[in-house]
Coordinates of N, CA and C in Angstrom, one line a residue:
Chain A
E6 N -67.9 34.2 26.3 CA -66.9 32.8 26.6 C -66.9 32.9 24.9
A7 N -66.0 32.3 24.6 CA -65.6 32.1 23.2 C -66.1 30.5 23.1
Q8 N -66.1 30.4 21.5 CA -66.7 28.9 21.9 C -67.8 28.7 20.2
V9 N -67.4 27.4 20.3 CA -68.7 26.7 19.0 C -69.7 25.7 19.2
T10 N -70.6 26.5 18.9 CA -71.8 25.6 19.5 C -72.1 25.0 18.4
Q11 N -72.7 23.4 18.7 CA -73.3 22.6 17.7 C -74.1 21.8 18.5
N12 N -75.3 22.0 17.5 CA -77.0 21.2 17.7 C -77.8 20.5 16.9
P13 N -77.8 19.4 17.7 CA -78.2 18.4 18.2 C -76.8 17.6 19.0
R14 N -76.2 17.6 19.8 CA -75.7 16.5 20.1 C -75.5 15.4 19.9
Y15 N -76.4 14.4 19.9 CA -77.0 13.4 19.8 C -78.1 13.5 18.8
L16 N -78.2 12.3 18.2 CA -79.3 12.0 16.6 C -79.5 10.7 16.3
I17 N -81.0 10.4 16.2 CA -80.8 9.1 15.9 C -81.9 9.5 14.5
T18 N -81.4 9.0 13.1 CA -83.2 9.7 12.7 C -82.8 7.9 11.4
V19 N -83.8 8.3 10.5 CA -84.5 7.6 9.9 C -83.6 7.5 8.5
T20 N -83.6 6.4 7.2 CA -83.1 7.0 6.1 C -83.9 7.5 5.2
G21 N -83.6 9.0 5.1 CA -84.4 9.9 4.3 C -85.1 10.8 4.7
K22 N -84.8 10.9 5.9 CA -85.4 12.1 6.8 C -84.5 13.1 6.3
K23 N -84.9 14.1 6.0 CA -83.9 15.5 6.2 C -83.6 15.9 7.2
L24 N -82.4 16.5 7.7 CA -82.2 16.6 8.3 C -80.9 17.8 8.8
T25 N -81.0 18.6 9.9 CA -80.2 19.9 9.5 C -79.5 19.9 11.3
V26 N -78.1 19.9 10.9 CA -77.2 19.9 11.9 C -76.4 21.8 12.2
T27 N -76.5 22.5 13.4 CA -76.4 23.3 13.5 C -75.0 23.5 13.6
C28 N -74.7 24.8 13.6 CA -72.8 25.5 14.0 C -73.0 27.1 14.6
S29 N -73.1 27.2 15.5 CA -72.2 28.6 15.4 C -71.6 28.8 16.2
Q30 N -70.8 29.8 16.2 CA -69.3 30.9 16.4 C -69.5 32.6 16.6
N31 N -69.0 32.5 18.1 CA -69.3 33.8 18.8 C -68.0 34.5 19.0
M32 N -67.2 34.8 18.2 CA -65.7 34.9 17.5 C -65.2 35.9 16.4
N33 N -66.4 36.1 15.8 CA -66.7 36.5 14.6 C -65.3 36.1 13.4
H34 N -65.2 34.9 13.5 CA -64.2 34.0 12.2 C -64.6 34.1 11.4
E35 N -64.2 33.9 10.4 CA -64.3 34.3 9.2 C -64.0 33.3 8.0
Y36 N -63.7 31.9 8.9 CA -63.2 30.2 8.3 C -63.9 29.4 9.5
M37 N -65.0 28.7 8.3 CA -65.7 28.1 9.2 C -65.9 26.6 8.6
S38 N -65.8 25.0 8.9 CA -66.1 23.5 8.8 C -66.8 23.2 9.1
W39 N -67.1 22.5 8.2 CA -67.6 20.3 8.9 C -66.8 19.3 8.4
Y40 N -66.2 18.5 9.5 CA -65.8 17.3 9.6 C -66.5 16.0 10.1
R41 N -66.2 15.2 10.0 CA -66.0 14.4 9.8 C -65.7 12.9 10.4
Q42 N -65.8 12.3 11.9 CA -65.1 11.4 12.2 C -64.8 9.9 12.8
D43 N -64.2 9.0 11.8 CA -64.7 7.6 11.6 C -63.6 7.0 11.6
P44 N -63.8 5.7 12.7 CA -62.6 5.1 13.3 C -61.9 4.8 12.1
G45 N -60.1 5.0 12.6 CA -59.0 4.2 11.3 C -59.1 5.2 10.8
L46 N -59.9 6.9 10.5 CA -60.0 7.6 9.5 C -59.7 8.9 9.5
G47 N -60.1 9.1 11.1 CA -59.5 10.4 11.2 C -60.6 11.5 11.1
L48 N -60.1 12.7 11.1 CA -61.3 13.3 10.5 C -61.2 13.7 9.0
R49 N -61.9 14.0 8.4 CA -61.9 14.1 7.0 C -62.6 15.6 7.3
Q50 N -63.1 16.2 5.9 CA -63.4 17.6 5.8 C -64.6 17.8 4.9
I51 N -65.8 18.5 5.5 CA -66.9 17.7 4.4 C -67.0 19.2 3.5
Y52 N -67.7 20.2 3.9 CA -67.7 21.5 2.8 C -66.7 22.7 4.4
Y53 N -66.2 23.2 3.3 CA -65.7 24.8 4.1 C -66.1 25.7 3.8
S54 N -66.2 27.0 4.8 CA -66.3 28.6 4.0 C -65.0 30.1 4.4
M55 N -65.0 30.2 3.7 CA -64.0 31.2 3.8 C -64.5 33.0 4.4
N56 N -65.8 32.9 4.0 CA -66.4 34.0 4.2 C -68.0 33.9 4.4
V57 N -69.4 35.0 4.6 CA -70.5 34.9 4.3 C -70.2 34.6 2.7
E58 N -71.6 33.6 2.5 CA -71.6 33.3 1.0 C -70.7 32.2 0.2
V59 N -69.5 32.3 1.0 CA -68.6 31.1 0.2 C -68.3 30.6 0.6
T60 N -68.6 29.0 -0.2 CA -68.6 28.0 0.4 C -68.1 27.6 -0.7
D61 N -67.1 26.2 0.0 CA -66.5 24.7 -0.6 C -66.6 23.7 -0.4
K62 N -66.2 23.1 -2.0 CA -66.1 21.4 -1.0 C -65.0 20.9 -0.4
G63 N -64.5 20.2 0.3 CA -64.0 19.4 1.4 C -63.9 18.1 0.7
D64 N -63.2 17.0 1.3 CA -62.6 15.8 0.8 C -64.0 14.8 0.6
V65 N -64.8 14.9 1.1 CA -66.4 14.1 1.1 C -67.5 14.9 0.9
P66 N -67.4 15.9 0.1 CA -68.8 16.0 0.0 C -70.3 15.8 0.2
E67 N -70.4 14.8 -0.8 CA -71.6 13.9 -1.5 C -72.5 13.8 -0.5
G68 N -74.0 13.7 -0.3 CA -74.5 13.5 0.5 C -75.0 14.6 1.5
Y69 N -74.1 16.0 1.7 CA -74.6 16.9 2.7 C -74.6 18.5 1.8
K70 N -75.1 19.1 2.2 CA -74.9 20.4 2.0 C -74.8 21.9 3.1
V71 N -74.1 23.1 2.7 CA -73.9 23.8 3.9 C -74.6 25.4 3.3
S72 N -74.9 26.5 4.4 CA -74.9 27.0 3.6 C -74.2 28.4 4.7
R73 N -74.2 30.0 4.0 CA -73.5 30.6 5.1 C -73.9 31.7 4.6
K74 N -75.4 32.3 5.4 CA -75.7 34.0 4.8 C -75.4 34.5 6.0
E75 N -74.8 34.3 7.3 CA -74.4 35.2 8.2 C -73.2 34.5 8.7
K76 N -72.4 35.2 9.4 CA -71.1 35.1 9.6 C -70.6 34.2 11.0
R77 N -72.0 34.2 11.8 CA -71.8 33.3 12.9 C -71.7 31.8 12.8
N78 N -73.1 31.6 11.5 CA -73.6 30.7 11.6 C -73.2 29.8 9.8
F79 N -73.2 28.2 10.6 CA -72.6 27.4 9.0 C -73.9 26.6 9.6
P80 N -74.9 25.4 9.4 CA -75.4 24.7 9.5 C -74.7 23.2 8.3
L81 N -75.3 22.8 8.5 CA -75.0 21.5 8.0 C -76.1 21.0 7.4
I82 N -76.7 20.0 6.4 CA -77.6 19.6 5.6 C -77.7 18.4 4.8
L83 N -78.8 17.4 5.2 CA -78.3 16.3 4.9 C -79.7 16.2 4.8
E84 N -79.8 16.5 2.7 CA -81.3 16.0 2.4 C -82.1 14.5 2.5
S85 N -81.4 13.7 1.9 CA -81.5 12.6 2.2 C -80.2 11.5 3.2
P86 N -80.6 11.7 4.5 CA -79.6 10.7 5.6 C -80.0 9.2 4.5
S87 N -78.4 8.4 4.6 CA -78.3 7.3 4.7 C -77.5 6.5 5.8
P88 N -77.7 5.2 5.7 CA -76.5 4.7 6.8 C -75.4 5.1 6.3
N89 N -74.4 5.1 5.6 CA -73.2 5.7 5.3 C -72.3 6.9 5.8
Q90 N -73.7 7.3 6.3 CA -73.7 9.0 7.5 C -73.0 9.6 9.2
T91 N -73.6 7.7 9.1 CA -73.5 7.5 10.4 C -71.9 8.2 10.8
S92 N -71.7 8.7 11.6 CA -70.4 9.1 12.4 C -70.8 10.1 13.1
L93 N -69.7 11.0 13.6 CA -69.7 11.8 14.4 C -68.6 12.6 13.4
Y94 N -69.5 13.9 14.3 CA -69.9 15.3 13.0 C -69.0 16.3 14.1
F95 N -67.7 17.5 13.4 CA -67.0 18.0 14.3 C -67.8 19.8 13.2
C96 N -67.7 21.0 14.2 CA -67.6 21.8 13.4 C -66.8 23.1 13.7
A97 N -65.8 23.8 13.4 CA -64.7 24.0 13.8 C -64.6 25.8 12.8
S98 N -64.8 26.7 13.6 CA -64.0 27.9 13.3 C -62.8 28.8 13.3
S99 N -62.5 29.5 12.6 CA -61.0 29.8 12.4 C -61.1 31.9 12.2
F100 N -60.2 32.2 12.5 CA -59.7 33.6 11.9 C -58.7 33.2 10.6
G101 N -58.4 32.9 10.6 CA -57.4 32.2 8.9 C -56.2 31.5 9.0
R102 N -55.6 32.2 8.4 CA -53.7 31.6 8.1 C -53.5 32.0 9.8
N103 N -52.9 30.5 9.2 CA -51.6 30.2 10.5 C -52.3 30.7 12.5
T104 N -54.4 30.3 12.2 CA -54.1 30.6 13.5 C -54.9 28.8 13.6
E105 N -55.7 28.9 15.3 CA -55.9 27.6 15.6 C -57.4 27.7 14.9
A106 N -57.3 26.7 14.8 CA -59.3 26.2 14.8 C -59.9 25.8 15.8
F107 N -60.9 26.4 16.6 CA -61.6 25.7 17.8 C -62.8 25.0 16.9
F108 N -63.3 23.7 18.2 CA -63.8 23.0 17.7 C -65.1 22.9 18.5
G109 N -66.5 22.7 17.9 CA -67.5 22.6 18.6 C -67.3 20.8 19.1
Q110 N -68.9 20.4 20.3 CA -68.3 19.3 21.3 C -68.7 18.2 20.3
G111 N -69.6 18.4 19.0 CA -69.3 17.1 17.9 C -70.9 16.7 18.3
T112 N -71.4 16.3 16.8 CA -72.6 15.9 16.8 C -72.9 14.3 16.7
R113 N -73.3 13.3 17.1 CA -72.8 12.1 17.0 C -74.3 12.1 16.1
L114 N -74.1 11.3 15.0 CA -75.9 10.8 13.9 C -75.3 9.4 13.9
T115 N -76.7 9.0 14.1 CA -77.0 7.6 13.6 C -78.7 7.6 12.1
V116 N -78.1 7.2 11.6 CA -79.0 7.0 10.4 C -79.4 5.5 10.3
V117 N -80.2 5.2 10.6 CA -81.1 4.0 10.8 C -81.6 3.5 9.1
Chain B
G91 N -51.2 15.4 -3.5 CA -51.9 16.7 -2.8 C -51.3 16.7 -0.9
D92 N -51.7 17.2 -0.6 CA -51.4 17.5 1.4 C -51.8 16.3 1.9
S93 N -50.9 15.8 2.8 CA -51.3 14.5 3.6 C -50.1 14.6 4.7
V94 N -50.8 13.9 5.6 CA -50.1 13.3 7.1 C -50.4 12.4 7.1
T95 N -49.1 11.7 8.5 CA -48.6 10.3 8.7 C -48.8 10.1 10.2
Q96 N -49.2 9.8 10.9 CA -48.8 9.8 12.3 C -48.6 8.4 12.4
M97 N -47.6 7.9 13.8 CA -47.4 6.8 14.4 C -49.3 6.1 14.6
E98 N -49.2 4.9 14.6 CA -49.9 3.6 14.3 C -50.6 3.5 16.2
G99 N -51.4 4.2 16.1 CA -52.0 3.6 17.6 C -52.5 2.2 17.6
P100 N -53.2 2.3 19.2 CA -52.9 2.5 20.5 C -51.8 2.2 20.8
V101 N -51.6 3.4 22.1 CA -50.5 3.2 22.1 C -50.3 3.5 24.1
T102 N -50.0 2.4 25.1 CA -50.1 2.4 25.8 C -48.7 2.8 26.9
L103 N -49.2 3.3 27.7 CA -47.6 3.3 28.4 C -48.5 3.7 30.1
S104 N -47.0 3.1 30.8 CA -47.1 3.5 32.3 C -46.7 5.0 32.0
E105 N -47.3 5.4 33.6 CA -47.5 6.5 34.3 C -45.5 6.8 34.4
E106 N -45.4 8.8 34.3 CA -44.2 9.1 33.9 C -43.1 8.3 33.1
A107 N -43.9 7.8 32.2 CA -43.0 7.1 30.9 C -42.9 8.0 29.8
F108 N -41.5 8.4 29.2 CA -41.6 9.2 27.5 C -42.2 8.3 27.0
L109 N -42.7 9.4 26.1 CA -43.8 9.6 24.8 C -43.0 10.2 23.9
T110 N -43.1 9.2 23.0 CA -43.2 10.0 21.4 C -44.1 9.8 20.4
I111 N -44.7 10.5 19.9 CA -45.7 10.1 18.7 C -45.1 10.6 17.4
N112 N -44.8 9.7 16.7 CA -44.1 10.8 15.1 C -45.0 11.0 14.3
C113 N -44.7 12.4 13.9 CA -45.7 12.9 12.5 C -45.0 13.5 11.8
T114 N -45.5 13.0 10.0 CA -44.3 13.4 8.5 C -45.8 14.0 8.2
Y115 N -45.6 15.2 7.5 CA -46.7 15.5 6.3 C -46.0 16.1 4.7
T116 N -46.8 15.7 4.0 CA -46.7 16.9 2.9 C -47.3 17.4 2.2
A117 N -46.9 18.8 1.9 CA -48.0 19.8 1.6 C -47.3 21.2 0.8
T118 N -47.8 21.1 0.0 CA -47.8 22.8 -0.7 C -47.1 23.4 0.2
G119 N -46.2 24.3 -0.5 CA -46.0 25.6 0.4 C -45.0 24.9 1.6
Y120 N -45.3 26.1 2.7 CA -45.0 26.6 3.8 C -45.5 26.0 5.5
P121 N -46.4 25.3 5.0 CA -47.7 24.8 6.2 C -47.2 24.8 7.3
S122 N -47.9 25.4 8.3 CA -48.4 26.2 10.0 C -48.7 24.6 10.1
L123 N -48.4 24.5 12.0 CA -48.2 22.9 12.2 C -49.0 23.0 13.8
F124 N -50.1 22.3 13.8 CA -50.6 22.0 15.0 C -50.9 20.3 15.5
W125 N -50.9 20.1 16.8 CA -51.4 19.4 17.3 C -52.1 19.0 17.8
Y126 N -53.4 18.7 17.9 CA -54.8 18.7 18.7 C -55.1 17.2 19.5
V127 N -55.6 17.5 20.7 CA -55.7 16.5 21.6 C -57.4 16.3 21.5
Q128 N -58.1 15.4 21.9 CA -59.5 15.0 21.8 C -59.0 14.0 23.1
Y129 N -60.0 14.4 23.8 CA -60.2 13.2 25.2 C -61.2 13.2 25.5
P130 N -62.1 12.1 25.8 CA -63.1 11.3 25.2 C -64.3 12.0 26.0
G131 N -65.2 11.7 24.8 CA -66.9 12.4 24.7 C -66.2 13.8 24.3
E132 N -65.4 14.6 24.3 CA -65.0 16.2 23.8 C -64.7 16.6 22.4
G133 N -65.0 17.3 21.9 CA -63.9 17.7 20.8 C -62.7 17.9 20.8
L134 N -62.6 18.6 19.8 CA -61.1 18.2 19.8 C -60.2 20.3 20.6
Q135 N -59.1 20.2 20.9 CA -58.5 21.2 21.3 C -57.5 21.3 20.9
L136 N -57.3 22.6 20.8 CA -55.3 22.6 20.7 C -54.5 22.7 21.5
L137 N -53.6 21.7 20.8 CA -52.7 21.3 22.3 C -50.9 22.1 22.1
L138 N -50.9 22.6 21.1 CA -49.2 23.5 20.5 C -49.5 23.5 19.1
K139 N -49.0 25.0 18.1 CA -48.4 24.6 17.5 C -47.1 25.7 17.2
A140 N -47.1 25.4 15.8 CA -45.5 25.8 15.2 C -45.4 26.7 14.2
T141 N -45.3 27.7 13.5 CA -45.9 28.1 12.5 C -44.4 28.4 11.2
K142 N -43.2 28.1 11.9 CA -41.7 28.8 11.5 C -40.8 28.0 11.4
A143 N -40.1 27.1 10.9 CA -38.9 25.9 10.7 C -38.7 26.7 12.2
D144 N -37.7 25.6 12.4 CA -37.5 25.6 14.2 C -38.1 26.0 15.3
D145 N -39.1 26.4 15.3 CA -39.9 27.0 16.4 C -40.4 25.8 16.9
K146 N -40.3 25.7 17.8 CA -40.7 24.5 19.3 C -42.3 25.4 19.9
G147 N -42.8 24.4 19.9 CA -44.4 24.3 20.2 C -44.3 23.5 21.6
S148 N -44.7 24.6 22.8 CA -45.5 23.8 23.9 C -46.3 24.1 24.8
N149 N -47.0 23.1 25.7 CA -48.3 23.5 26.7 C -47.9 22.1 27.2
K150 N -48.5 22.4 28.4 CA -48.8 21.6 29.2 C -47.7 19.7 30.0
G151 N -46.6 20.4 29.3 CA -45.2 19.7 29.3 C -45.0 19.0 28.1
F152 N -45.4 19.1 26.8 CA -45.9 18.5 25.3 C -45.1 19.6 25.0
E153 N -44.2 18.6 23.8 CA -43.2 19.7 22.9 C -43.5 19.1 21.9
A154 N -43.1 20.1 20.0 CA -43.3 19.5 19.6 C -42.2 20.5 18.6
T155 N -41.0 19.8 18.0 CA -40.3 21.3 16.9 C -40.9 21.4 15.2
Y156 N -40.7 21.8 14.6 CA -41.0 22.4 13.2 C -39.8 22.0 12.8
R157 N -40.2 20.7 12.0 CA -38.9 20.6 11.5 C -38.8 20.0 9.9
K158 N -38.1 21.1 9.0 CA -38.4 21.7 7.9 C -38.0 20.6 7.2
E159 N -36.5 20.2 7.3 CA -35.4 19.4 6.6 C -36.4 17.8 6.1
T160 N -36.9 17.1 7.4 CA -37.9 16.2 7.3 C -39.2 16.4 7.1
T161 N -39.5 17.7 7.0 CA -41.0 17.4 7.0 C -41.8 16.7 8.4
S162 N -40.8 16.9 9.5 CA -41.7 16.3 10.7 C -42.3 17.8 11.6
F163 N -43.2 17.1 12.4 CA -43.7 17.6 13.7 C -43.5 16.2 14.9
H164 N -42.5 15.7 15.8 CA -43.1 15.3 16.5 C -43.3 15.4 17.3
L165 N -44.6 15.1 18.6 CA -44.6 15.5 20.1 C -44.2 14.4 21.0
E166 N -43.5 14.9 21.7 CA -43.1 14.1 22.7 C -43.5 15.2 24.6
K167 N -43.3 14.0 25.4 CA -43.5 14.3 26.7 C -42.8 13.9 27.6
G168 N -42.0 14.6 28.4 CA -40.7 13.8 29.2 C -41.2 12.4 29.9
S169 N -43.0 12.9 30.6 CA -43.4 12.0 32.1 C -45.0 12.1 31.9
V170 N -45.8 11.2 31.1 CA -46.7 11.6 31.0 C -47.5 11.0 32.3
Q171 N -49.2 11.5 32.5 CA -49.8 10.9 33.3 C -50.9 10.6 33.0
V172 N -51.5 9.9 34.0 CA -53.2 9.2 33.8 C -54.0 10.6 32.8
S173 N -53.9 11.4 33.4 CA -55.0 12.3 32.6 C -54.5 12.6 31.6
D174 N -53.2 12.2 31.0 CA -52.9 12.5 29.1 C -53.6 11.4 28.9
S175 N -54.7 10.8 29.2 CA -55.6 9.5 28.5 C -56.2 10.4 27.1
A176 N -55.8 10.1 25.5 CA -56.9 11.2 24.9 C -55.9 10.2 22.8
V177 N -56.7 11.2 22.4 CA -56.6 11.0 21.0 C -55.8 11.8 20.4
Y178 N -54.7 11.9 19.8 CA -53.8 12.8 20.1 C -53.8 13.2 18.1
F179 N -53.9 14.5 17.1 CA -53.9 13.9 16.0 C -53.1 15.3 15.7
C180 N -51.9 15.2 14.5 CA -51.4 15.8 14.0 C -51.6 16.6 12.7
A181 N -51.6 17.9 13.1 CA -52.6 19.0 11.3 C -51.7 19.8 10.8
P182 N -51.2 19.4 9.9 CA -51.0 20.9 9.2 C -51.9 21.5 8.6
R183 N -51.7 23.0 8.4 CA -52.9 23.6 7.8 C -52.1 24.5 6.8
D184 N -52.4 24.1 5.2 CA -51.6 24.7 4.2 C -52.0 26.3 4.0
Q185 N -50.9 26.7 2.9 CA -50.8 28.3 3.3 C -50.9 28.9 2.1
T186 N -51.4 27.7 1.1 CA -51.8 28.1 -0.4 C -53.5 27.7 -0.6
G187 N -54.0 28.8 -1.4 CA -55.6 28.5 -1.7 C -56.4 28.4 -1.0
A188 N -57.2 27.0 -0.6 CA -57.9 27.2 0.6 C -58.0 27.5 2.1
N189 N -56.6 27.5 2.4 CA -56.3 27.2 3.6 C -56.4 26.2 4.7
N190 N -56.6 25.3 4.4 CA -57.3 23.8 5.1 C -56.3 23.3 6.3
L191 N -57.1 23.2 6.8 CA -56.5 22.0 7.8 C -56.5 20.8 7.5
F192 N -55.6 19.6 7.9 CA -55.7 18.5 7.3 C -55.6 17.7 8.1
F193 N -55.8 16.8 8.8 CA -55.8 15.8 9.8 C -54.8 14.8 9.2
G194 N -54.3 13.8 10.2 CA -53.7 12.2 10.1 C -54.9 11.7 11.0
T195 N -55.0 10.1 11.0 CA -55.4 9.2 11.7 C -55.6 9.6 12.9
G196 N -54.8 9.9 13.6 CA -54.9 10.1 15.0 C -55.0 9.1 16.2
T197 N -54.2 9.0 17.0 CA -53.2 8.3 18.0 C -53.8 8.4 19.5
R198 N -54.2 7.3 19.7 CA -54.8 7.5 21.0 C -53.8 6.6 22.2
L199 N -53.7 7.2 23.3 CA -52.9 7.3 24.4 C -53.6 6.7 25.2
T200 N -53.0 5.7 25.7 CA -53.6 5.2 27.9 C -52.6 5.3 28.7
V201 N -52.6 5.7 29.6 CA -51.4 6.0 30.7 C -52.4 5.4 31.8
I202 N -51.4 4.1 31.9 CA -52.0 3.1 33.4 C -51.1 3.5 34.3
P203 N -51.7 3.3 35.3 CA -50.8 4.2 36.9 C -50.0 3.1 37.2

């Protein structure tokens, strides 16, 4: 089954404790991205990657890092989480131009 | 820069009512246009898409037509059901540079029996 898998689905952590949210896709997609969803703001892009070892900032990259060492994986790293990073996070992948993006189920992160 | 404006929600309709959710956008070039739907507790799913002017995307009774002259992609359904209750996102995808999807704020629809 074609899918984008995120882990964990739910996470509560404390300020400053490094964490990683994993994202994996099994569709051989070149393009992957991370979004955060906040009430009244819709989805905002954090980072994206157009291929292995090619990543770039989206609209709200501050406080986040990503890596793309393999085509299928695109982890999101919070080196020192803060409460303003409490949000619902989505990973997405696609082939590229004109094609639909497939989304993961989301990771609800709470930073206390 | 690129942006999309969606009809403010929430929208509450009775079952079998007609639905319109407005979407207009500004974009560099000639974007592809998508509507995504998010059911409670789930990720986003593609509802329909259109890739060129005058194309009509359709799925599950929903339709939207790519209107280049008005830069709009309004979502319509003739008769909504309770199961259509969800959040709907209009999302152009730019065809230049990074080829990113960009999203509106979403419109929450509640359909009551």
